[in-house]
Amino acid sequence: MGIFCNRRPRGYHHVMIYSDERKERLKALEERAMRELGMSRPDVADRDRLRGVFAGSTGHLRRIKEREGRKNNIVLIVLIAAMLLLMHWLITGDLFM
């Protein structure tokens, strides 16, 4: 019965066709030498410096971030109003003024 005994599909293994093993070995050698000398990798500093720059430079991402801030303010205002209404009801016993 083939319905209850499904075979798992064969796994996917991707082999790079156009890779330069010499370049990879040289890069690994350079990184190891920089680690031994105590120098930091230059791309780590670039990542920290560029973090958030892309989101600020595009208009649609900047607008999304602005909307998130406004949404949080609106939720806070509604929450405060609900708490004030609840306090008024608890003190006076009357829901409306």
mmCIF file of C-alpha atoms in Angstrom:
data_model
loop_
_atom_site.group_PDB
_atom_site.id
_atom_site.type_symbol
_atom_site.label_atom_id
_atom_site.label_comp_id
_atom_site.label_asym_id
_atom_site.label_seq_id
_atom_site.Cartn_x
_atom_site.Cartn_y
_atom_site.Cartn_z
ATOM 1 C CA MET A 1 0.000 0.000 0.000
ATOM 2 C CA GLY A 2 1.707 3.116 -1.217
ATOM 3 C CA ILE A 3 -0.578 5.499 0.630
ATOM 4 C CA PHE A 4 0.729 4.765 4.128
ATOM 5 C CA CYS A 5 4.380 4.226 3.246
ATOM 6 C CA ASN A 6 5.704 7.395 1.605
ATOM 7 C CA ARG A 7 9.411 7.470 0.886
ATOM 8 C CA ARG A 8 11.393 10.547 1.866
ATOM 9 C CA PRO A 9 12.667 12.585 -1.079
ATOM 10 C CA ARG A 10 16.334 12.485 -1.872
ATOM 11 C CA GLY A 11 18.385 15.239 -0.220
ATOM 12 C CA TYR A 12 19.772 18.138 -2.233
ATOM 13 C CA HIS A 13 23.536 18.620 -2.435
ATOM 14 C CA HIS A 14 24.814 21.670 -4.319
ATOM 15 C CA VAL A 15 28.352 21.531 -5.666
ATOM 16 C CA MET A 16 29.935 24.812 -6.759
ATOM 17 C CA ILE A 17 31.036 24.484 -10.365
ATOM 18 C CA TYR A 18 32.860 27.769 -10.822
ATOM 19 C CA SER A 19 34.788 28.121 -7.567
ATOM 20 C CA ASP A 20 38.426 29.083 -7.223
ATOM 21 C CA GLU A 21 39.988 26.878 -4.546
ATOM 22 C CA ARG A 22 43.281 28.778 -4.713
ATOM 23 C CA LYS A 23 41.543 32.076 -3.923
ATOM 24 C CA GLU A 24 39.706 30.490 -0.997
ATOM 25 C CA ARG A 25 42.950 29.066 0.425
ATOM 26 C CA LEU A 26 44.659 32.469 0.106
ATOM 27 C CA LYS A 27 41.757 34.191 1.852
ATOM 28 C CA ALA A 28 41.854 31.664 4.706
ATOM 29 C CA LEU A 29 45.628 32.156 4.996
ATOM 30 C CA GLU A 30 45.218 35.955 5.167
ATOM 31 C CA GLU A 31 42.519 35.690 7.845
ATOM 32 C CA ARG A 32 44.646 33.338 9.934
ATOM 33 C CA ALA A 33 47.652 35.670 9.648
ATOM 34 C CA MET A 34 45.532 38.677 10.671
ATOM 35 C CA ARG A 35 44.212 36.733 13.696
ATOM 36 C CA GLU A 36 47.747 35.783 14.728
ATOM 37 C CA LEU A 37 48.878 39.413 14.473
ATOM 38 C CA GLY A 38 45.885 40.549 16.507
ATOM 39 C CA MET A 39 44.373 42.657 13.756
ATOM 40 C CA SER A 40 40.597 42.741 13.405
ATOM 41 C CA ARG A 41 38.833 42.017 10.167
ATOM 42 C CA PRO A 42 37.962 45.209 8.269
ATOM 43 C CA ASP A 43 34.486 44.007 7.231
ATOM 44 C CA VAL A 44 33.300 43.797 10.864
ATOM 45 C CA ALA A 45 33.890 47.518 11.354
ATOM 46 C CA ASP A 46 32.109 48.281 8.066
ATOM 47 C CA ARG A 47 29.043 46.282 9.128
ATOM 48 C CA ASP A 48 28.757 48.196 12.394
ATOM 49 C CA ARG A 49 29.205 51.523 10.632
ATOM 50 C CA LEU A 50 26.606 50.766 7.947
ATOM 51 C CA ARG A 51 23.942 49.261 10.239
ATOM 52 C CA GLY A 52 20.676 51.149 9.761
ATOM 53 C CA VAL A 53 21.940 53.408 6.966
ATOM 54 C CA PHE A 54 19.988 51.576 4.263
ATOM 55 C CA ALA A 55 16.684 51.794 6.128
ATOM 56 C CA GLY A 56 17.164 55.546 6.618
ATOM 57 C CA SER A 57 17.978 56.223 2.986
ATOM 58 C CA THR A 58 14.897 54.607 1.451
ATOM 59 C CA GLY A 59 11.632 56.469 1.679
ATOM 60 C CA HIS A 60 9.249 53.581 2.180
ATOM 61 C CA LEU A 61 11.268 52.039 5.023
ATOM 62 C CA ARG A 62 11.589 55.417 6.730
ATOM 63 C CA ARG A 63 7.809 55.930 6.537
ATOM 64 C CA ILE A 64 7.190 52.456 7.979
ATOM 65 C CA LYS A 65 9.415 53.235 10.958
ATOM 66 C CA GLU A 66 7.590 56.540 11.496
ATOM 67 C CA ARG A 67 4.210 54.763 11.426
ATOM 68 C CA GLU A 68 5.395 52.250 14.023
ATOM 69 C CA GLY A 69 6.212 55.084 16.397
ATOM 70 C CA ARG A 70 2.825 56.728 15.840
ATOM 71 C CA LYS A 71 1.001 53.435 16.364
ATOM 72 C CA ASN A 72 2.707 52.977 19.724
ATOM 73 C CA ASN A 73 1.693 56.511 20.759
ATOM 74 C CA ILE A 74 -1.949 55.915 19.802
ATOM 75 C CA VAL A 75 -2.057 52.642 21.744
ATOM 76 C CA LEU A 76 -0.563 54.393 24.768
ATOM 77 C CA ILE A 77 -3.146 57.197 24.620
ATOM 78 C CA VAL A 78 -6.046 54.724 24.323
ATOM 79 C CA LEU A 79 -4.659 52.690 27.213
ATOM 80 C CA ILE A 80 -4.350 55.763 29.460
ATOM 81 C CA ALA A 81 -7.906 56.871 28.577
ATOM 82 C CA ALA A 82 -9.258 53.397 29.411
ATOM 83 C CA MET A 83 -7.435 53.375 32.749
ATOM 84 C CA LEU A 84 -8.786 56.842 33.631
ATOM 85 C CA LEU A 85 -12.316 55.711 32.764
ATOM 86 C CA LEU A 86 -11.856 52.585 34.904
ATOM 87 C CA MET A 87 -10.562 54.668 37.845
ATOM 88 C CA HIS A 88 -13.548 57.031 37.530
ATOM 89 C CA TRP A 89 -15.955 54.081 37.513
ATOM 90 C CA LEU A 90 -14.275 52.500 40.557
ATOM 91 C CA ILE A 91 -14.344 55.742 42.558
ATOM 92 C CA THR A 92 -17.830 56.999 41.719
ATOM 93 C CA GLY A 93 -19.631 53.833 40.689
ATOM 94 C CA ASP A 94 -20.944 55.707 37.657
ATOM 95 C CA LEU A 95 -19.631 54.750 34.226
ATOM 96 C CA PHE A 96 -20.458 58.066 32.518
ATOM 97 C CA MET A 97 -19.910 61.527 33.929
#
